[in-house]
XYZ file of C-alpha atoms in Angstrom:
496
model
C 0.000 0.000 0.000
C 2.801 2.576 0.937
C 3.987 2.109 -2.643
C 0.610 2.988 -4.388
C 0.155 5.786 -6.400
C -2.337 8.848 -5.608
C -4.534 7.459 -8.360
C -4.279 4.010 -6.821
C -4.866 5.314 -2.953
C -7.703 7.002 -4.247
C -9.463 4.360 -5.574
C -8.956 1.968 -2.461
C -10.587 4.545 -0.504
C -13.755 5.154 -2.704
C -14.170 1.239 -2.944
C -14.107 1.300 1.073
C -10.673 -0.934 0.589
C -9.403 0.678 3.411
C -10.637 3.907 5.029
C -8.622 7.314 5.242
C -8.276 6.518 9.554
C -6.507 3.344 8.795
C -4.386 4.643 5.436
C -2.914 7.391 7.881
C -2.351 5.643 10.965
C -0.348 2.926 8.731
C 1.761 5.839 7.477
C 1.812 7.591 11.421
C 3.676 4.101 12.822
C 5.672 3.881 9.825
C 6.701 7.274 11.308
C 6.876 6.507 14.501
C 9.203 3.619 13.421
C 11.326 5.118 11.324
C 11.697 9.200 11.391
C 13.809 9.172 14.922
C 16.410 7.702 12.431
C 15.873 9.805 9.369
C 14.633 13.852 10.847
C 12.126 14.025 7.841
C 9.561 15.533 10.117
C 10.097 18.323 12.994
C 5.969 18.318 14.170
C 3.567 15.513 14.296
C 0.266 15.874 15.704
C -1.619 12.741 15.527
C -4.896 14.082 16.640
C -5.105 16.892 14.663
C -4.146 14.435 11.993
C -6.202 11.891 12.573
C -9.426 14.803 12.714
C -8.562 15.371 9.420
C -8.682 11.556 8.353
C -12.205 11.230 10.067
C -13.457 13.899 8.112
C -12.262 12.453 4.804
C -13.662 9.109 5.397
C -16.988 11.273 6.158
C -16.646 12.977 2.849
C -16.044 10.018 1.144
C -19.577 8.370 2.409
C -21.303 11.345 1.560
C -20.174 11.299 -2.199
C -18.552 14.211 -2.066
C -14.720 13.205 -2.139
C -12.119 14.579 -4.905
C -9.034 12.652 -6.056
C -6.897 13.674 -3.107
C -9.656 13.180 -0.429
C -8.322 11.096 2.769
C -4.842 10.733 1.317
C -1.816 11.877 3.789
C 0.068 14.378 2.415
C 3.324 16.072 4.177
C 3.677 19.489 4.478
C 7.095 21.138 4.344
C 7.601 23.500 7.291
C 7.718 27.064 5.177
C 4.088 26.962 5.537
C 1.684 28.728 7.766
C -0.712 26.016 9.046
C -3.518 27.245 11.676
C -2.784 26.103 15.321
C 0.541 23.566 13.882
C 3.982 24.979 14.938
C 5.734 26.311 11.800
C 9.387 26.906 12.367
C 10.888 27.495 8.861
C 13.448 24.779 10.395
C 15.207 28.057 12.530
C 15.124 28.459 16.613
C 13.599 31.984 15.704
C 10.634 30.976 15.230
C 11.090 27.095 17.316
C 7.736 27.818 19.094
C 5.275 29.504 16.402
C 2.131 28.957 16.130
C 0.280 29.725 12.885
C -2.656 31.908 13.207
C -3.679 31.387 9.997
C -3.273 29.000 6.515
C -1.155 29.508 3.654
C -2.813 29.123 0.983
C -1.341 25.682 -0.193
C -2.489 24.199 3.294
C -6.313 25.317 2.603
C -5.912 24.470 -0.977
C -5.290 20.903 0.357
C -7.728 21.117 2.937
C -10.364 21.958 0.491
C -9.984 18.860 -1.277
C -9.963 16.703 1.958
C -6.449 15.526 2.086
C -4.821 15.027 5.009
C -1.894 16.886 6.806
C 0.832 14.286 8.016
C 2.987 16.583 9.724
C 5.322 19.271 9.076
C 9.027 18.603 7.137
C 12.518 19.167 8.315
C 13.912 21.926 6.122
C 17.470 24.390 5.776
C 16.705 27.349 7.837
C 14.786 29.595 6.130
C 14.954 27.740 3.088
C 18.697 28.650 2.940
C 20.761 25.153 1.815
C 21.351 22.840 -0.381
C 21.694 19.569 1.849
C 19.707 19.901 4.921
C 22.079 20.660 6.926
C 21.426 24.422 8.136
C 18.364 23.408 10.145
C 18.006 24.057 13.767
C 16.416 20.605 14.341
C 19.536 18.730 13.198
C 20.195 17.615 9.590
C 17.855 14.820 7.508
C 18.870 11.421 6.628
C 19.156 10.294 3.230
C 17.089 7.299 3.174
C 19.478 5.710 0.428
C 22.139 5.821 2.565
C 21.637 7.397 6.126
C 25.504 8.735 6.051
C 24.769 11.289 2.795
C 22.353 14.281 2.529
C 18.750 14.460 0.979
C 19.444 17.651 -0.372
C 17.647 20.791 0.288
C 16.251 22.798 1.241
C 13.012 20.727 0.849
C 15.270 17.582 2.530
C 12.398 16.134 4.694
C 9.980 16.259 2.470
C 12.276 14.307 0.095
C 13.509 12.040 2.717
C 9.642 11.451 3.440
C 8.606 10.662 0.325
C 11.705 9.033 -0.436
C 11.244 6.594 2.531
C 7.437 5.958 2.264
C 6.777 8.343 5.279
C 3.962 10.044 3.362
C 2.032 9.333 -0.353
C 3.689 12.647 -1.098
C 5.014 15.958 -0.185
C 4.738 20.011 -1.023
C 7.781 21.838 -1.078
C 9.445 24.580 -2.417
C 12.379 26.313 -4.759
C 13.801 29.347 -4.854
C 16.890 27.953 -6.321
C 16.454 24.394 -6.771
C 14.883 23.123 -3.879
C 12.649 20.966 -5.200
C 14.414 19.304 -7.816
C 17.649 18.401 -6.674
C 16.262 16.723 -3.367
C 14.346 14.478 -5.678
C 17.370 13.910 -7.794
C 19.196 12.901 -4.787
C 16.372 11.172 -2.758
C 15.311 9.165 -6.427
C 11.297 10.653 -6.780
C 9.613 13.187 -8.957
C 9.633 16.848 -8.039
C 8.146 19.695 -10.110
C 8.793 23.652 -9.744
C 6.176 25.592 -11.865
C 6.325 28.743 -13.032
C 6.691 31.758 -10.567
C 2.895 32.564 -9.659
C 1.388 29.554 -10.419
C 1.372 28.681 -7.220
C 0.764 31.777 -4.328
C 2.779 32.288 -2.211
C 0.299 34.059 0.254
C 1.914 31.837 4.033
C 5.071 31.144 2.630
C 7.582 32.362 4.810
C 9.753 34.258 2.577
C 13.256 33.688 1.635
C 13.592 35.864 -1.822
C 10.212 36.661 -2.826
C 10.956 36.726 -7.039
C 12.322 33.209 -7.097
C 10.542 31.405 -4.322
C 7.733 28.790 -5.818
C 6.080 26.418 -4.293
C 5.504 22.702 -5.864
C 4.393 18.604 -5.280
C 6.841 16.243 -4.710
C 5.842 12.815 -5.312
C 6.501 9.280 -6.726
C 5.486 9.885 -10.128
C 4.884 12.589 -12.867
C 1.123 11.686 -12.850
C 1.218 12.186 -8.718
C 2.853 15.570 -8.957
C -0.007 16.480 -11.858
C -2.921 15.049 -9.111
C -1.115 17.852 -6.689
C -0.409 20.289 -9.270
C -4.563 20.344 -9.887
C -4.572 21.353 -6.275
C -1.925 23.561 -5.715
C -2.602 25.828 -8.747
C -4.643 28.777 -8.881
C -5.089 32.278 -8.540
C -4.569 34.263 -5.206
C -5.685 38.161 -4.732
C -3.644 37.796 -2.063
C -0.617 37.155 -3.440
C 0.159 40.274 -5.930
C 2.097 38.077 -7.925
C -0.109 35.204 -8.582
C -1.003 34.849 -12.196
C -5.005 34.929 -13.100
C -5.390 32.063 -15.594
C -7.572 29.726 -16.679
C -7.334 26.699 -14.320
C -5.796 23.551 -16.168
C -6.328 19.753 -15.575
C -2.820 18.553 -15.380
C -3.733 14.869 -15.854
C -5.465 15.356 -19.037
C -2.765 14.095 -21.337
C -1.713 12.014 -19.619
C -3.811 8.851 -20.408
C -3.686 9.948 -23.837
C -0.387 8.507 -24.403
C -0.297 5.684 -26.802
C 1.685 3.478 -29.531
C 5.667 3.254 -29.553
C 6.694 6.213 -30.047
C 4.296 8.440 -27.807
C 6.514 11.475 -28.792
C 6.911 11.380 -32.053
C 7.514 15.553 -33.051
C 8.986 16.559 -29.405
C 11.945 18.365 -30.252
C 14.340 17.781 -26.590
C 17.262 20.972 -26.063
C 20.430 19.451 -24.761
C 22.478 22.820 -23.875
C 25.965 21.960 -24.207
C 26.805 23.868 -20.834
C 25.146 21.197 -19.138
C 27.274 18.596 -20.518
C 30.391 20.375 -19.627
C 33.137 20.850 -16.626
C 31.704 20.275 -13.186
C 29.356 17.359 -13.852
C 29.954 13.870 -12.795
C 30.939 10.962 -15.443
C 28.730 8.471 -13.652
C 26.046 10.859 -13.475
C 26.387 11.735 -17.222
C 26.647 8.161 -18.260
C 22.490 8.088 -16.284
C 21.229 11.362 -18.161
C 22.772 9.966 -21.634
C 20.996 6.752 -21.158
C 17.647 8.675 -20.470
C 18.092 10.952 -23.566
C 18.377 7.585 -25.595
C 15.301 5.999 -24.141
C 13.426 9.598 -25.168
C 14.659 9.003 -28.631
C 13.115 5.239 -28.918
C 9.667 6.917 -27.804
C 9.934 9.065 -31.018
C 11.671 12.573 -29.865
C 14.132 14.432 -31.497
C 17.195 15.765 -30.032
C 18.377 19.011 -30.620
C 21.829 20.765 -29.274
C 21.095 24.179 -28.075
C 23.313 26.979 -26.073
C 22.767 28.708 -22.909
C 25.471 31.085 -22.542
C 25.065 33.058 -19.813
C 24.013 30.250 -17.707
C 27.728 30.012 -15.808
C 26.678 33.206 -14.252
C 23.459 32.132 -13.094
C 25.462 31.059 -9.603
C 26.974 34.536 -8.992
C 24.063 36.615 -9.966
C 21.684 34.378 -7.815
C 23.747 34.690 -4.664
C 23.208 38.372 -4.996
C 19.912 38.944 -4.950
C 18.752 35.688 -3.167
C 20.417 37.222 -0.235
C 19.511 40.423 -0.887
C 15.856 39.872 -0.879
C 16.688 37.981 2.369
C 18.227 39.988 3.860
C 15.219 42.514 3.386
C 12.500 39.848 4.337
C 14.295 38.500 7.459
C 14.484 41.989 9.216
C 11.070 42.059 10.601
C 12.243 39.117 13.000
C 13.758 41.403 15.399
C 12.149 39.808 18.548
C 9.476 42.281 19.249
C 6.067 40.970 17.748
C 7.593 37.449 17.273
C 10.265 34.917 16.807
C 12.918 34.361 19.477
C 13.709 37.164 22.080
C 16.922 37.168 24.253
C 16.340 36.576 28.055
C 18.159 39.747 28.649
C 19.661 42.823 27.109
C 20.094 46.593 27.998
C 18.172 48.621 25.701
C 16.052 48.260 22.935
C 18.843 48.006 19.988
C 20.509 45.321 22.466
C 17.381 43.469 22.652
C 17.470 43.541 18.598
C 21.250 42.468 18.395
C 21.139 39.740 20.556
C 17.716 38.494 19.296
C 18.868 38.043 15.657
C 22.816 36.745 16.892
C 20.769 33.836 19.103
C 18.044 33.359 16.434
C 19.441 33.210 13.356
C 21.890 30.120 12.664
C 25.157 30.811 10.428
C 24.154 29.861 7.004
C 21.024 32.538 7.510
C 23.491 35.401 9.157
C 25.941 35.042 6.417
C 23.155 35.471 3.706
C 21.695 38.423 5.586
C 25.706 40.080 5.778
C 25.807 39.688 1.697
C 22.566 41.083 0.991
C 22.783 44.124 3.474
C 26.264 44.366 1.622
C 25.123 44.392 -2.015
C 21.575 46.805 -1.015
C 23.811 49.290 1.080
C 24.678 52.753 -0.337
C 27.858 52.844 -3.233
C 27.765 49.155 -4.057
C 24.020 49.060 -4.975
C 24.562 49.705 -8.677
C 27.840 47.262 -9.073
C 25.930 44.059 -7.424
C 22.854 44.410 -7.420
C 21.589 46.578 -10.118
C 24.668 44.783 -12.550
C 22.650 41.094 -11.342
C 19.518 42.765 -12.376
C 20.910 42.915 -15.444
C 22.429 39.887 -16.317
C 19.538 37.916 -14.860
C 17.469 39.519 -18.016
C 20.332 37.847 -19.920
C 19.824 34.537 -18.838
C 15.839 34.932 -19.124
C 16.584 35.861 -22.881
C 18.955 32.756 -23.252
C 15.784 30.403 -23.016
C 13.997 32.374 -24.695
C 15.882 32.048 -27.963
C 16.376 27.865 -26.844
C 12.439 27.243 -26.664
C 12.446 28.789 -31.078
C 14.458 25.593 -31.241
C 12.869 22.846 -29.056
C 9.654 22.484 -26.981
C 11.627 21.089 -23.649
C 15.026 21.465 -22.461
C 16.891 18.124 -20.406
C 19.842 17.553 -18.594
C 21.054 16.461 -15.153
C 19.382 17.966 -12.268
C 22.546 17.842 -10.071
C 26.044 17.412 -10.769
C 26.663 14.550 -8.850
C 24.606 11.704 -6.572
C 24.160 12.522 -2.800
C 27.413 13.205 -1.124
C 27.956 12.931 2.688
C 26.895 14.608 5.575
C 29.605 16.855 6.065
C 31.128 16.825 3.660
C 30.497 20.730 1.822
C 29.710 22.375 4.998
C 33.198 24.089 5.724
C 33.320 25.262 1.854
C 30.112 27.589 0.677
C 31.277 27.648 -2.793
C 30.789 24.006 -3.383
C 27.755 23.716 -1.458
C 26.355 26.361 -4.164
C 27.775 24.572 -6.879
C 25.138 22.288 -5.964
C 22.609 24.065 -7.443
C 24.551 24.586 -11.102
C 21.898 23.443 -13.438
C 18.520 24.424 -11.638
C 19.527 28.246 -10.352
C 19.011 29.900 -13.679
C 15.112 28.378 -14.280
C 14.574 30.330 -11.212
C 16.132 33.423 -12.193
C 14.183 33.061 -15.368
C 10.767 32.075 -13.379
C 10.335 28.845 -15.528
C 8.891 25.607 -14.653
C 11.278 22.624 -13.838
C 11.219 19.191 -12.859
C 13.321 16.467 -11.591
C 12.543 12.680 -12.634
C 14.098 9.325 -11.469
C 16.194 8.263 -14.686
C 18.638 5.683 -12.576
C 21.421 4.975 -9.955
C 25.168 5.408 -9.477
C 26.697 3.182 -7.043
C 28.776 4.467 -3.932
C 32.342 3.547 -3.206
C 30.541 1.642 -0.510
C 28.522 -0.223 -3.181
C 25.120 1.663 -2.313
C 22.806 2.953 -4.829
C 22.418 6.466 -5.525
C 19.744 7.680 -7.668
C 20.163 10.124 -10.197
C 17.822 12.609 -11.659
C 16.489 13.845 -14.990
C 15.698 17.418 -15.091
C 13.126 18.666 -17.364
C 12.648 22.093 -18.124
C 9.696 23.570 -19.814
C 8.123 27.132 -21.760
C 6.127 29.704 -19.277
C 2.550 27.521 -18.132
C 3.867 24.066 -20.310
C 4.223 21.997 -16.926
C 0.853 19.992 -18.465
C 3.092 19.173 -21.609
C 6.455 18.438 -19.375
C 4.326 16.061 -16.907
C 3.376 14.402 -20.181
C 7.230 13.726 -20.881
C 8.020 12.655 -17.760
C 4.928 10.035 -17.300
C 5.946 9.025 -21.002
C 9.655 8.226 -19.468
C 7.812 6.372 -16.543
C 5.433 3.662 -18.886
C 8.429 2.303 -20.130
C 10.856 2.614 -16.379
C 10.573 1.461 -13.417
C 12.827 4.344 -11.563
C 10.332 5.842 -10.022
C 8.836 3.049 -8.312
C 11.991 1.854 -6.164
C 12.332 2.079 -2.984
C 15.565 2.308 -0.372
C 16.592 -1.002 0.384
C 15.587 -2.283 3.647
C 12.810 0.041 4.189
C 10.299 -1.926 2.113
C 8.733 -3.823 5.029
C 8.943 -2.130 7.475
């Protein structure tokens, strides 16, 4: 059962197969069991939880259940959930409680699902491995001694490890897609205001999106249904027509499924920096694209090389701007004692804020502050139109771009945390969708193994036009009739 799909789960619970109580409490002692070892989840309230599953199985008697109805779903910890604690992963806000939902929680409570818990996370959404969280780094469940990636690591790990039927999260510079890489499921970032982001807790407000994380591209399309919409409350949200993200899906038929899909390969993802093993993975997906009827096509990103360097300018500058209103006085952590009022800010921030987070907020102040405004920021400004225009001229030539998600498997715990630079690197071939505000996803497309012999899965990143995630959730469920990546599991956790 914990390997089902949402379409699967679904259908056990409308034919009274099992009930939405007994679905989640299997999935609450699989917690219990196994997240003391892996840190996917930082609050669990069973009751609350368990409310939630009672009122499913009540909606589902009445007739009146959708496709997500009674399913547990994990929620990373970035968003506001009424009366759950929501820490954004930091001690300055360890004992918060939510007055109110973001709008991805009541979008899911709408359609009945069911809130699991709240996800480990980086601090403020600031990390690539998991690692910057107050609450103690995540688990790979692949191999407990390397990181899930981040900063969406426990709802990776949770997924990953069958802790949930599937997780939200969110990427501001690649936070969706290479935990799933890593972790070996499917994880989709749509466009920039697709999704609102009205109870996000902000990190840098014109790159953060939130997105499903799930076994499969027809999972994260079942989400996707859910999550998208437009907000009033979020000025940024995009007023659309609402899509059905499944319906292609089933339409898929013959040998060749894509016959006419024209695939980008930019060269600068094939280049320095990326792993051979990991390579040797993506190359063997492209071929498998090209039996189901696509066409390859090289294309160029040029400016993507800077994508790394303009990011970490204005990332931290728009954190460093949304982080100042937790200066201890109407919330967040407070020191026990100071002198004056601008003591009582100082030490509240020093104490609060964890060193990942302070060194963001020093770079940001840095590149806002008067005399250097115009030679960072303003020149990133710039050159982030630059690599916008890049894709625009790739999409004349092909309808998706691919390439590698991450430059290399999972590497250990530890292992990047006394070098930024390479913990950045990380983030290589997803920071510039962001920067452009394009959709992106991350597919299962096979394993490396360890120097310890473990498998390590590798991920397929897909990258689509402005509002095509419908067409690149029809690649990737294409990829996944005729693979089995997306359905394995860490070995040893199967039955428990």
């Amino acid at each position: 059962m914990i390997n089902s799909s949402l379409k699967q789960l679904g259908q056990q619970l409308a034919s009274k197969q099992v009930s939405s109580v007994e679905l989640t409490q299997a999935y609450l002692q699989r917690m219990a069991t196994l997240n003391p070892s892996i840190n996917a989840y930082v609050t669990i309230d069973e009751q609350k939880t368990l409310a939630q599953a009672q009122a499913a199985d009540a909606r589902i008697a009445a007739g009146t259940a959708g496709p997500l109805t009674g399913i547990p779903i994990a929620q990373k910890d970035i968003f506001c959930a009424q009366g759950w604690r929501t820490t954004c992963s930091s001690k300055m806000l360890e004992n918060f409680i939510a007055p109110y939902d973001a709008h991805v929680i009541s979008q899911f409570d709408a359609a009945g699902a069911v809130n699991l818990g709240k996800t480990n996370m980086d601090e403020f959404a600031m990390g690539s491995s998991n690692e910057t969280s107050y609450f103690g780094g995540v688990k790979n469940p692949w191999d407990f001694d390397r990181v899930p990636g981040g900063s969406s690591g426990g709802s990776a790990a949770a997924v990953a490890a069958r802790l949930c039927a599937a997780a939200t999260g969110t990427d501001t510079g690649g936070s969706i897609r290479q935990p799933a890489s890593l972790c070996g499921f499917t994880g989709l970032k749509p466009t920039y205001g697709l999704v609102s982001r009205y109870g996000m807790i902000a990190f840098a407000s014109s790159l953060d999106q939130a997105g499903p994380m799930a076994k499969s591209a027809e999972d994260c399309a079942l989400m996707l249904n859910v999550m998208a919409g437009f907000d009033e409350r979020d000025s940024t949200s995009v007023q659309r027509e609402q899509e059905d993200y499944t319906r292609g899906l089933s339409a898929m038929q013959g040998t060749q499924p894509l016959k006419g899909l024209r695939i980008g390969l930019p060269k600068e993802y094939f280049a320095e920096g990326l792993n051979a093993d990991v390579a040797k993975v993506i190359e063997t997906a492209i071929a498998e694209y090209k039996k189901l009827g696509a066409e390859i096509v090289e294309i160029s990103l040029p400016n993507n090389n800077l994508s790394i360097p303009v990011y970490y300018v204005l990332a931290p500058a728009e954190a460093s701007s949304n982080l100042s209103r937790y200066d201890g006085v109407r919330y967040g952590h407070r020191a026990a004692e100071y002198n004056d009022l601008l003591d009582m800010y100082m030490k509240s921030r020093a104490e609060g804020f964890g060193a990942e987070v302070k060194r963001r907020i020093l770079i940001g102040t840095y590149v806002l502050s008067a005399g250097y405004y115009d030679a960072y920021y303003l020149k990133a400004q710039q050159i982030r139109r630059l690599i916008a225009q890049d894709f625009v001229e790739a999409f004349k030539q092909c309808d998706v771009i691919m390439g590698p998600a991450a430059p290399s498997a999972a590497f250990k715990a530890g292992e990047k945390t006394s070098d930024p630079v390479a913990m950045y690197l990380e983030d290589l071939y997803t920071i510039a969708v962001n920067l452009a505000g394009l959709p992106g996803m991350s597919i299962p497309a096979g394993f490396t193994t360890s120097s310890e012999g473990k498998a390590l899965p590798v991920g397929l990143q897909i990258i689509g036009n402005y509002f095509d995630e419908a067409r690149m959730l029809n690649v990737g469920h294409a990829y996944q009739q005729v693979t089995d990546w997306h359905t394995r599991m860490p070995a040893g956790l199967e039955n428990i």
